[in-house]
Coordinates of C-alpha atoms in Angstrom, one line a residue:
M1 CA 0.0 0.0 0.0
S2 CA 1.4 3.4 -0.9
E3 CA 2.0 6.2 1.6
T4 CA -0.8 8.2 -0.1
S5 CA -3.4 5.5 0.3
R6 CA -2.5 4.8 3.9
S7 CA -3.1 8.5 4.7
L8 CA -6.6 8.6 3.4
N9 CA -9.4 9.0 5.8
F10 CA -12.4 6.6 5.7
I11 CA -14.6 9.1 3.8
E12 CA -11.9 9.4 1.1
H13 CA -11.8 5.5 1.0
I14 CA -15.6 5.5 0.4
I15 CA -15.3 8.0 -2.4
D16 CA -12.3 6.2 -4.0
E17 CA -14.2 3.0 -3.9
D18 CA -17.2 4.6 -5.6
L19 CA -14.9 5.9 -8.3
A20 CA -13.3 2.5 -8.7
N21 CA -16.8 1.0 -9.1
G22 CA -17.6 3.3 -12.0
F23 CA -19.0 6.5 -10.5
P24 CA -18.1 9.4 -12.8
K25 CA -15.6 11.7 -11.2
E26 CA -17.1 14.7 -13.0
K27 CA -20.3 14.0 -11.1
L28 CA -18.8 14.3 -7.6
R29 CA -20.3 17.2 -5.7
F30 CA -20.2 18.0 -2.0
R31 CA -22.0 20.5 0.2
F32 CA -21.7 22.3 3.6
P33 CA -25.3 22.7 4.9
P34 CA -25.5 24.9 8.0
E35 CA -28.7 26.0 9.6
P36 CA -28.6 29.8 9.9
N37 CA -29.8 29.8 13.5
G38 CA -26.5 30.8 15.2
Y39 CA -22.8 31.4 14.6
L40 CA -20.5 28.7 13.4
H41 CA -18.2 27.1 15.9
I42 CA -15.0 25.0 16.0
G43 CA -17.1 21.8 15.3
H44 CA -18.4 23.4 12.1
A45 CA -14.8 24.1 11.1
S46 CA -14.2 20.4 10.9
S47 CA -17.1 19.9 8.6
I48 CA -16.2 22.9 6.5
C49 CA -12.6 21.7 6.1
L50 CA -13.8 18.2 5.3
N51 CA -16.3 19.1 2.6
F52 CA -14.3 21.9 1.0
G53 CA -11.1 19.8 1.4
L54 CA -12.7 16.9 -0.5
G55 CA -13.7 19.4 -3.2
L56 CA -10.1 20.5 -3.5
R57 CA -8.8 16.9 -3.4
Y58 CA -11.1 15.6 -6.1
G59 CA -11.5 18.8 -8.2
A60 CA -15.2 18.8 -7.4
P61 CA -17.7 21.7 -6.7
V62 CA -18.9 22.3 -3.2
N63 CA -22.2 24.0 -2.5
L64 CA -22.9 26.3 0.5
R65 CA -26.5 25.5 1.4
F66 CA -28.5 27.1 4.1
D67 CA -31.0 24.7 5.6
D68 CA -33.4 27.4 6.4
T69 CA -36.6 25.6 7.3
N70 CA -37.3 27.1 10.7
P71 CA -38.2 30.8 10.5
A72 CA -38.6 30.9 14.3
K73 CA -34.9 30.7 14.9
E74 CA -33.2 31.7 11.6
E75 CA -32.0 35.2 10.7
Q76 CA -30.1 37.0 7.9
E77 CA -27.5 38.0 10.5
F78 CA -26.5 34.3 10.8
V79 CA -26.4 33.8 7.0
D80 CA -24.0 36.7 6.6
A81 CA -21.8 35.5 9.5
I82 CA -21.6 32.0 8.1
K83 CA -20.6 33.2 4.7
K84 CA -17.9 35.5 6.2
D85 CA -16.6 32.5 8.3
V86 CA -16.3 30.1 5.4
Q87 CA -14.5 32.7 3.3
W88 CA -12.2 33.7 6.2
L89 CA -11.2 30.0 6.6
G90 CA -10.0 30.2 3.0
F91 CA -12.7 28.4 1.0
E92 CA -14.9 29.3 -1.9
W93 CA -18.2 27.6 -2.7
D94 CA -19.5 26.8 -6.2
T95 CA -23.2 27.7 -5.6
E96 CA -24.9 29.5 -2.8
C97 CA -28.1 27.6 -2.1
Y98 CA -31.1 27.7 0.3
A99 CA -33.5 25.0 1.2
S100 CA -36.1 27.8 0.9
D101 CA -35.3 27.8 -2.8
Y102 CA -37.0 24.4 -3.0
F103 CA -40.1 25.0 -0.9
Q104 CA -42.4 24.7 -4.0
Q105 CA -40.7 21.5 -5.2
L106 CA -40.8 20.0 -1.7
Y107 CA -44.5 20.9 -1.5
D108 CA -45.2 19.3 -4.9
W109 CA -43.5 16.1 -3.9
A110 CA -45.4 16.0 -0.6
V111 CA -48.7 16.3 -2.6
M112 CA -47.4 13.4 -4.8
L113 CA -46.9 11.3 -1.7
I114 CA -50.4 12.0 -0.5
K115 CA -51.8 11.0 -3.9
E116 CA -49.8 7.8 -3.8
G117 CA -51.2 7.0 -0.3
K118 CA -47.7 7.5 1.3
A119 CA -48.6 10.6 3.4
Y120 CA -51.6 11.8 5.3
V121 CA -52.7 14.8 7.4
D122 CA -52.8 14.0 11.1
S123 CA -55.0 16.1 13.4
Q124 CA -53.6 14.8 16.7
S125 CA -51.8 17.1 19.1
S126 CA -48.0 16.8 19.4
E127 CA -48.4 15.0 22.8
E128 CA -50.8 12.5 21.3
I129 CA -48.5 11.8 18.4
A130 CA -45.5 11.3 20.7
K131 CA -47.5 8.9 22.9
Q132 CA -48.7 6.7 20.0
K133 CA -45.2 6.5 18.6
G134 CA -44.3 3.8 21.2
T135 CA -40.9 3.2 22.7
P136 CA -37.6 1.7 21.4
T137 CA -38.8 -1.7 22.7
E138 CA -42.6 -1.4 22.0
A139 CA -44.2 -0.8 18.6
G140 CA -46.2 2.3 18.0
S141 CA -49.9 2.4 17.3
N142 CA -51.5 3.8 14.2
S143 CA -52.9 7.3 14.2
P144 CA -56.7 7.5 14.1
F145 CA -56.2 9.7 11.0
R146 CA -53.8 7.2 9.2
E147 CA -56.5 6.0 6.9
R148 CA -57.9 9.4 6.2
S149 CA -58.9 9.6 2.5
I150 CA -56.5 10.9 0.0
E151 CA -59.0 13.6 -1.0
E152 CA -59.4 14.8 2.5
S153 CA -55.7 14.9 3.2
L154 CA -55.1 16.9 -0.1
E155 CA -57.8 19.3 0.9
L156 CA -56.5 19.8 4.4
F157 CA -52.9 20.1 3.3
E158 CA -53.7 22.9 0.8
A159 CA -55.7 24.6 3.6
M160 CA -52.6 24.3 5.8
K161 CA -50.6 26.0 3.1
N162 CA -53.1 28.8 2.7
G163 CA -53.0 29.6 6.5
D164 CA -56.5 28.4 7.3
F165 CA -55.4 26.6 10.6
K166 CA -53.6 27.5 13.8
E167 CA -50.2 26.2 14.6
G168 CA -50.3 22.7 15.9
Q169 CA -53.8 22.0 14.5
H170 CA -52.6 19.6 11.8
V171 CA -49.3 18.1 10.5
L172 CA -48.5 16.1 7.4
R173 CA -46.9 12.7 8.1
A174 CA -45.3 10.1 5.9
K175 CA -47.0 6.7 6.0
I176 CA -44.2 4.2 6.6
D177 CA -44.2 1.7 9.5
M178 CA -45.4 2.2 13.0
S179 CA -43.7 -1.0 14.2
S180 CA -40.3 -0.3 12.8
S181 CA -37.4 -0.8 15.1
N182 CA -36.1 2.6 14.0
M183 CA -38.5 5.1 15.6
L184 CA -37.6 7.7 13.0
M185 CA -39.5 5.5 10.5
R186 CA -42.7 5.5 12.5
D187 CA -44.7 7.9 10.3
P188 CA -42.4 10.9 10.6
I189 CA -43.7 14.4 10.3
L190 CA -43.1 16.1 6.9
Y191 CA -44.7 19.5 7.5
R192 CA -45.9 21.6 10.4
I193 CA -47.8 24.9 10.5
L194 CA -45.8 28.0 11.4
H195 CA -47.2 31.5 11.1
R196 CA -43.8 33.1 11.1
A197 CA -42.2 35.4 8.6
H198 CA -39.2 33.7 6.9
H199 CA -36.0 35.7 6.4
R200 CA -36.2 35.1 2.6
T201 CA -39.7 34.1 1.7
N202 CA -41.4 36.4 4.2
T203 CA -45.0 35.3 4.7
D204 CA -45.4 33.4 1.4
W205 CA -45.6 30.1 3.4
C206 CA -47.6 29.1 6.4
I207 CA -46.2 25.5 6.4
Y208 CA -42.6 24.6 6.7
P209 CA -40.9 21.3 5.8
M210 CA -39.1 19.3 8.6
Y211 CA -35.3 18.9 8.3
D212 CA -35.4 15.1 7.5
W213 CA -37.7 15.7 4.6
T214 CA -35.7 18.7 3.3
H215 CA -32.2 17.4 3.7
G216 CA -32.0 14.5 1.3
E217 CA -34.4 16.0 -1.2
S218 CA -32.2 19.2 -1.3
D219 CA -29.1 17.0 -1.8
Y220 CA -30.9 15.4 -4.7
I221 CA -32.1 18.6 -6.3
E222 CA -28.5 19.9 -6.1
Q223 CA -27.1 16.5 -7.3
V224 CA -24.8 16.2 -4.3
S225 CA -23.0 12.9 -4.6
H226 CA -21.8 12.4 -1.0
S227 CA -23.8 13.9 1.9
L228 CA -21.6 13.9 4.9
C229 CA -23.2 14.3 8.4
T230 CA -22.2 13.8 12.0
L231 CA -22.9 10.6 13.8
E232 CA -26.2 11.7 15.4
F233 CA -27.7 11.4 11.9
A234 CA -26.7 7.7 11.5
M235 CA -30.2 6.6 12.5
H236 CA -31.6 9.1 10.0
R237 CA -29.9 7.4 7.1
E238 CA -32.7 4.8 6.7
L239 CA -35.3 7.7 6.5
Y240 CA -33.0 9.7 4.2
D241 CA -33.0 6.8 1.8
W242 CA -36.7 6.1 2.0
F243 CA -37.5 9.7 1.1
L244 CA -35.1 9.5 -1.8
N245 CA -36.7 6.4 -3.0
Q246 CA -39.9 8.3 -3.6
V247 CA -38.4 10.9 -5.9
V248 CA -35.2 9.6 -7.6
V249 CA -35.4 9.0 -11.3
E250 CA -33.1 7.0 -13.5
G251 CA -30.1 8.9 -14.9
K252 CA -29.7 11.3 -12.1
V253 CA -27.2 11.1 -9.2
R254 CA -28.6 9.6 -6.0
P255 CA -26.9 11.2 -3.0
K256 CA -25.2 8.9 -0.5
Q257 CA -25.3 9.8 3.2
R258 CA -22.3 8.9 5.3
E259 CA -21.5 9.9 8.9
F260 CA -18.4 11.0 10.7
A261 CA -17.7 11.7 14.4
R262 CA -17.9 15.1 16.1
R263 CA -14.7 16.2 17.6
N264 CA -15.6 17.9 20.9
L265 CA -13.2 20.4 22.4
S266 CA -12.3 20.4 26.1
H267 CA -13.1 23.3 28.4
T268 CA -16.0 24.6 26.2
V269 CA -19.4 23.8 24.8
V270 CA -20.5 23.8 21.2
S271 CA -24.2 23.3 21.5
K272 CA -25.8 26.3 19.8
R273 CA -28.5 26.3 22.5
K274 CA -25.9 26.5 25.2
L275 CA -23.9 29.1 23.4
L276 CA -27.0 31.1 23.1
Q277 CA -27.5 30.9 26.9
L278 CA -24.1 32.3 27.4
V279 CA -24.9 35.2 25.2
E280 CA -28.4 35.8 26.6
K281 CA -27.2 35.6 30.2
N282 CA -24.4 38.1 29.5
V283 CA -21.7 35.6 30.5
V284 CA -20.0 36.7 27.3
S285 CA -20.4 39.9 25.3
G286 CA -21.8 38.2 22.2
W287 CA -21.4 35.4 19.7
D288 CA -18.0 36.8 18.7
D289 CA -16.7 37.2 22.3
P290 CA -13.0 36.0 22.1
R291 CA -13.8 33.3 24.8
M292 CA -16.4 31.7 22.6
P293 CA -15.6 28.6 20.5
T294 CA -17.3 30.3 17.5
I295 CA -15.2 31.0 14.4
S296 CA -16.0 34.7 14.7
G297 CA -14.9 34.6 18.4
M298 CA -11.6 32.9 17.5
R299 CA -11.0 35.4 14.7
R300 CA -11.6 38.3 17.0
R301 CA -9.2 36.7 19.5
G302 CA -6.4 36.5 16.9
Y303 CA -6.6 32.9 15.8
T304 CA -5.6 32.5 12.1
P305 CA -7.4 30.4 9.5
E306 CA -4.2 28.6 8.9
S307 CA -3.9 27.5 12.5
I308 CA -7.6 26.3 12.6
R309 CA -7.2 24.3 9.4
N310 CA -4.0 22.8 10.7
F311 CA -5.8 21.8 13.9
V312 CA -8.6 20.2 11.9
D313 CA -6.0 18.3 9.8
T314 CA -4.2 17.2 12.9
I315 CA -7.3 15.7 14.7
G316 CA -8.5 14.1 11.4
I317 CA -11.8 12.4 10.6
A318 CA -12.9 9.5 12.7
K319 CA -15.9 7.2 13.3
R320 CA -15.9 7.6 17.1
E321 CA -16.5 10.7 19.1
N322 CA -14.0 11.9 21.6
V323 CA -12.9 15.1 23.4
V324 CA -9.8 16.9 22.0
D325 CA -7.8 18.9 24.5
V326 CA -8.0 22.6 23.7
S327 CA -4.3 22.8 24.3
L328 CA -3.8 21.1 20.9
L329 CA -5.7 23.9 19.3
E330 CA -3.7 26.5 21.2
F331 CA -0.5 24.7 20.1
C332 CA -1.5 25.0 16.4
V333 CA -2.3 28.7 16.9
R334 CA 1.0 29.3 18.7
E335 CA 2.9 27.4 16.1
H336 CA 1.6 29.5 13.2
L337 CA 1.8 32.8 15.1
N338 CA 5.4 32.1 15.9
K339 CA 6.2 32.2 12.2
I340 CA 4.3 35.3 11.3
A341 CA 3.9 37.6 14.3
P342 CA 6.3 40.6 14.7
R343 CA 8.1 40.7 18.0
V344 CA 7.5 43.8 20.1
M345 CA 8.0 44.9 23.7
A346 CA 5.2 45.5 26.2
V347 CA 5.1 45.7 29.9
L348 CA 1.8 44.6 31.5
D349 CA 2.6 44.9 35.2
P350 CA 5.0 47.7 35.3
V351 CA 7.6 48.9 37.9
K352 CA 9.9 51.8 37.1
L353 CA 13.6 51.2 36.6
V354 CA 16.0 54.1 36.7
I355 CA 19.6 53.8 35.3
T356 CA 21.3 56.2 37.5
N357 CA 24.5 56.6 35.5
Y358 CA 22.7 57.1 32.1
P359 CA 22.6 60.8 31.0
E360 CA 19.4 62.6 31.9
G361 CA 17.3 63.7 28.9
E362 CA 19.2 61.5 26.4
V363 CA 17.3 59.2 24.1
E364 CA 19.0 56.4 22.1
W365 CA 17.3 54.5 19.3
L366 CA 18.2 50.8 19.3
E367 CA 17.9 48.3 16.5
A368 CA 15.4 45.5 17.2
E369 CA 14.7 42.4 15.0
N370 CA 11.1 42.1 14.0
N371 CA 10.9 38.3 13.7
P372 CA 13.8 35.9 13.9
E373 CA 11.6 33.3 12.1
D374 CA 11.3 35.6 9.1
E375 CA 14.4 37.3 7.6
S376 CA 12.2 39.4 5.3
A377 CA 10.5 41.0 8.3
G378 CA 13.5 43.4 8.9
N379 CA 14.3 45.6 11.9
R380 CA 12.7 48.5 13.7
S381 CA 14.1 51.2 16.1
V382 CA 13.0 51.4 19.7
P383 CA 13.7 54.3 22.0
F384 CA 16.0 53.8 25.1
S385 CA 16.3 56.2 27.9
R386 CA 17.3 56.7 31.6
E387 CA 13.8 55.6 32.9
L388 CA 12.2 52.3 31.8
Y389 CA 9.3 50.1 32.8
I390 CA 10.0 46.4 33.4
E391 CA 7.7 43.7 34.8
Q392 CA 7.1 43.5 38.5
D393 CA 7.9 39.8 38.4
D394 CA 11.2 40.4 36.8
F395 CA 12.7 41.9 40.0
K396 CA 13.3 40.5 43.5
E397 CA 15.4 42.0 46.3
E398 CA 16.7 38.5 47.1
A399 CA 16.4 35.3 45.1
N400 CA 18.0 31.9 44.8
R401 CA 20.4 30.9 42.1
K402 CA 17.5 29.6 39.9
F403 CA 16.1 33.1 39.5
F404 CA 17.7 34.4 36.3
R405 CA 16.0 37.8 36.3
L406 CA 17.0 40.9 38.2
K407 CA 17.9 40.9 41.9
L408 CA 19.9 43.3 44.1
G409 CA 23.5 43.0 43.2
G410 CA 22.7 40.9 40.1
E411 CA 23.0 41.6 36.4
V412 CA 20.8 41.1 33.4
R413 CA 20.7 42.2 29.8
L414 CA 18.0 44.5 28.6
K415 CA 16.7 43.2 25.3
N416 CA 18.5 44.9 22.3
G417 CA 20.2 47.1 24.9
Y418 CA 22.8 47.1 27.7
I419 CA 23.8 45.0 30.7
I420 CA 22.5 46.5 33.9
K421 CA 23.1 45.9 37.6
A422 CA 20.5 46.4 40.4
E423 CA 21.9 48.6 43.1
S424 CA 18.9 49.5 45.3
C425 CA 15.2 49.9 45.3
T426 CA 12.5 52.2 46.8
K427 CA 9.3 51.0 48.6
D428 CA 6.0 52.6 49.6
I429 CA 4.6 52.5 53.1
H430 CA 3.1 49.0 52.4
G431 CA 6.4 47.5 51.4
N432 CA 5.7 47.4 47.7
I433 CA 8.6 48.2 45.4
T434 CA 8.0 51.4 43.5
E435 CA 11.3 52.0 41.8
I436 CA 14.5 50.1 41.1
Q437 CA 17.9 51.9 40.8
C438 CA 20.5 50.4 38.5
T439 CA 23.7 51.2 36.8
Y440 CA 24.6 50.2 33.2
D441 CA 27.8 49.3 31.4
P442 CA 28.0 51.8 28.5
K443 CA 30.2 49.4 26.5
S444 CA 27.9 46.4 26.7
K445 CA 25.4 47.5 24.0
S446 CA 24.0 44.5 22.1
G447 CA 25.5 44.0 18.7
S448 CA 28.3 46.6 19.2
G449 CA 31.0 43.9 19.0
T450 CA 32.9 45.1 22.1
E451 CA 34.4 42.7 24.5
E452 CA 31.8 43.9 27.1
S453 CA 28.9 43.3 24.8
L454 CA 29.9 39.7 24.4
R455 CA 29.9 39.1 28.1
K456 CA 27.4 36.4 29.1
V457 CA 24.7 37.1 31.7
K458 CA 21.9 34.6 32.3
G459 CA 18.8 36.8 32.2
T460 CA 17.4 39.0 29.4
L461 CA 14.4 41.3 30.2
H462 CA 12.0 43.2 28.0
W463 CA 11.3 46.8 28.8
V464 CA 9.6 50.0 27.5
S465 CA 11.0 53.6 27.8
V466 CA 8.8 55.5 30.3
A467 CA 8.9 58.7 28.2
H468 CA 7.8 56.9 25.1
A469 CA 5.5 54.3 26.5
V470 CA 2.0 54.1 25.0
P471 CA -0.7 53.1 27.5
A472 CA -3.0 50.3 26.2
E473 CA -5.9 48.3 27.5
V474 CA -5.1 44.7 27.5
R475 CA -7.7 42.0 27.8
L476 CA -6.3 38.7 29.2
Y477 CA -8.5 35.9 28.1
D478 CA -8.5 32.4 29.6
R479 CA -10.6 29.3 29.2
L480 CA -14.3 30.0 29.6
F481 CA -14.9 26.9 31.7
N482 CA -12.7 25.5 34.5
D483 CA -13.9 21.9 33.7
A484 CA -12.8 19.8 30.7
T485 CA -16.3 18.6 30.0
P486 CA -18.7 21.2 31.5
D487 CA -21.8 19.8 29.8
A488 CA -21.1 16.1 30.7
H489 CA -22.3 16.2 34.3
K490 CA -25.7 14.7 34.9
D491 CA -26.2 16.3 38.3
Q492 CA -24.9 19.8 37.5
D493 CA -25.6 22.5 35.0
F494 CA -22.8 23.4 32.6
M495 CA -23.1 27.1 33.8
D496 CA -21.8 25.9 37.2
F497 CA -18.4 25.5 35.6
V498 CA -18.0 29.0 34.1
N499 CA -14.5 30.2 34.9
P500 CA -15.0 33.5 36.9
N501 CA -11.4 34.5 35.9
S502 CA -11.8 34.0 32.1
L503 CA -11.3 37.7 31.5
E504 CA -9.0 40.2 33.2
V505 CA -8.7 43.7 31.9
I506 CA -5.5 45.7 32.8
I507 CA -3.7 48.7 31.6
G508 CA -0.2 48.1 30.3
Y509 CA 2.5 49.9 28.3
V510 CA 3.7 49.2 24.8
E511 CA 6.5 50.5 22.7
P512 CA 5.7 53.5 20.4
S513 CA 5.8 51.5 17.1
L514 CA 2.4 50.1 18.0
K515 CA 0.7 53.4 17.7
E516 CA 0.3 52.7 14.0
A517 CA -1.2 49.2 14.5
K518 CA -4.5 48.4 12.9
V519 CA -7.5 46.3 14.0
G520 CA -6.6 42.6 13.6
D521 CA -2.8 43.1 13.6
I522 CA -1.1 40.3 15.5
F523 CA 2.1 40.6 17.6
Q524 CA 4.2 38.6 20.0
F525 CA 4.7 40.6 23.2
Q526 CA 8.2 39.2 24.0
R527 CA 8.3 36.8 26.9
L528 CA 4.5 37.3 27.4
G529 CA 2.5 35.8 24.6
Y530 CA 0.6 36.6 21.4
F531 CA -1.8 39.5 21.2
N532 CA -3.9 41.2 18.5
I533 CA -5.6 44.6 18.2
E534 CA -9.2 44.3 19.4
K535 CA -12.0 45.5 17.0
D536 CA -13.1 48.1 19.6
A537 CA -9.7 49.8 19.5
T538 CA -9.4 53.3 18.1
P539 CA -6.5 55.5 17.1
E540 CA -6.9 57.3 20.5
K541 CA -7.3 54.0 22.5
L542 CA -5.2 50.9 21.9
I543 CA -6.9 47.7 23.0
F544 CA -5.2 44.3 22.8
N545 CA -6.6 40.8 23.2
R546 CA -4.4 38.0 24.4
T547 CA -4.6 35.3 21.8
V548 CA -2.6 32.7 23.5
G549 CA 0.4 32.5 25.9
L550 CA 3.9 31.5 24.8
R551 CA 3.5 28.2 26.7
D552 CA 0.7 26.1 27.9
T553 CA 0.4 27.0 31.6
W554 CA -3.1 25.6 32.1
G555 CA -1.9 22.0 32.4
K556 CA 0.6 22.9 35.0
I557 CA -2.0 24.8 37.1
Q558 CA -4.3 21.8 36.9
E559 CA -1.5 19.5 38.1
K560 CA -0.8 21.6 41.1
E561 CA -4.5 21.7 42.0

């Protein structure tokens, strides 16, 4: 077996087998079919990458189809957000489709089923229908309206369409098998009455098709060859095929449904219903809150499409569901940002450092490398002066030999600058250090080639010149939940596991080159992590989101706890 064939996922094996058995390659067609009732999340990213990836692999078209059959929950806002997310991930669709485009055809087919004695109007309540469906171990019982005449069902169905009845008064059901071991085959509902305006068809329709009736028939109308769904639709495949059997004609492609496993992400939830709760209860600021697992939230946080696609490729396509640790996603983000993010200096928890033997009022511009991973990124100049900010954690009065940052009597190098030595410090009445006094070696400037500049010291600190420092709001995001599987506890609500420290807002200082940064620009704050310019930022107010830290600290915290 070749390396290429060994690397195929099971979906690709199915497609290759179909091609080997004579299916024409030019008739391959895939689709990504979201319902526009919310924003796409990381789980959808797997489906997007799978379907559009297959299109690229086989040179086949991929439709973007909105399964918009429930006007009570669907909005144009979600349609627009979905299109933006798919494009941002780097994919282009062949045809933009809507299930609502097929409402007339679906209705006509439903009328055909009634005429063939394969569908009937049921006038029971939803509670009565649920009760007579039986249980997984007990057969259901026939509806008292199952043998309603074809003429009466046709008349009632048209009246349903015309808006003559209230919601819940009637439904249209397929007549299949009330004793089937698959409860989905026990006379499933095809249409229900909804007096709601649709985001595309407005009030043209008073009845709307159910998802199971719409899904396969839409695939057939579009001539989709392989309809790929997540595992919860495995039991629906029998119904999918039964519906297709009623409409397929010779000479046209019959879609094939196949299922793959969801990949759940730790420390989050991906149920749209639960994500909506987070939004409605103001746990987050909206669907695109950077703590949300939505694609728009990850984009706002600074994740790149390349890193998400790499994550999806890494976890692969499987037949069994499992939980993927979010640290793998963060690794993929960190790996890509390391290649592309310019390095800059920022101090988020500042303490003033004064170089007592540096000339007062003097400013020196030092050369700094923008990205050691990218030679073409070039250099920039950063201002150096007598008074600097460094991080509070980078100084201790006394420390053991394993502390390689600044301590009294100790030396460190300032990044791109000089070697300094801590001589003394000043404290406030509470004992907090407010200023550190140091001396510097004028001959130790980085890159100067002097003997002093080549002297080795163990610590290197980042810094910002006080006189040139630009204040910035910095939003430090962490995991939204402090439990790996917050919605897997039978006796507790997932909201009980919301991390109260998932967002900390502070004021830090950044080097002056960042005054020109634009919304979405990504940087590595040296020794601190990756940050991007938040969409709420203005030229007058810099705001940064922490995208991801330089290292995975969460695992270490959990180990200690």
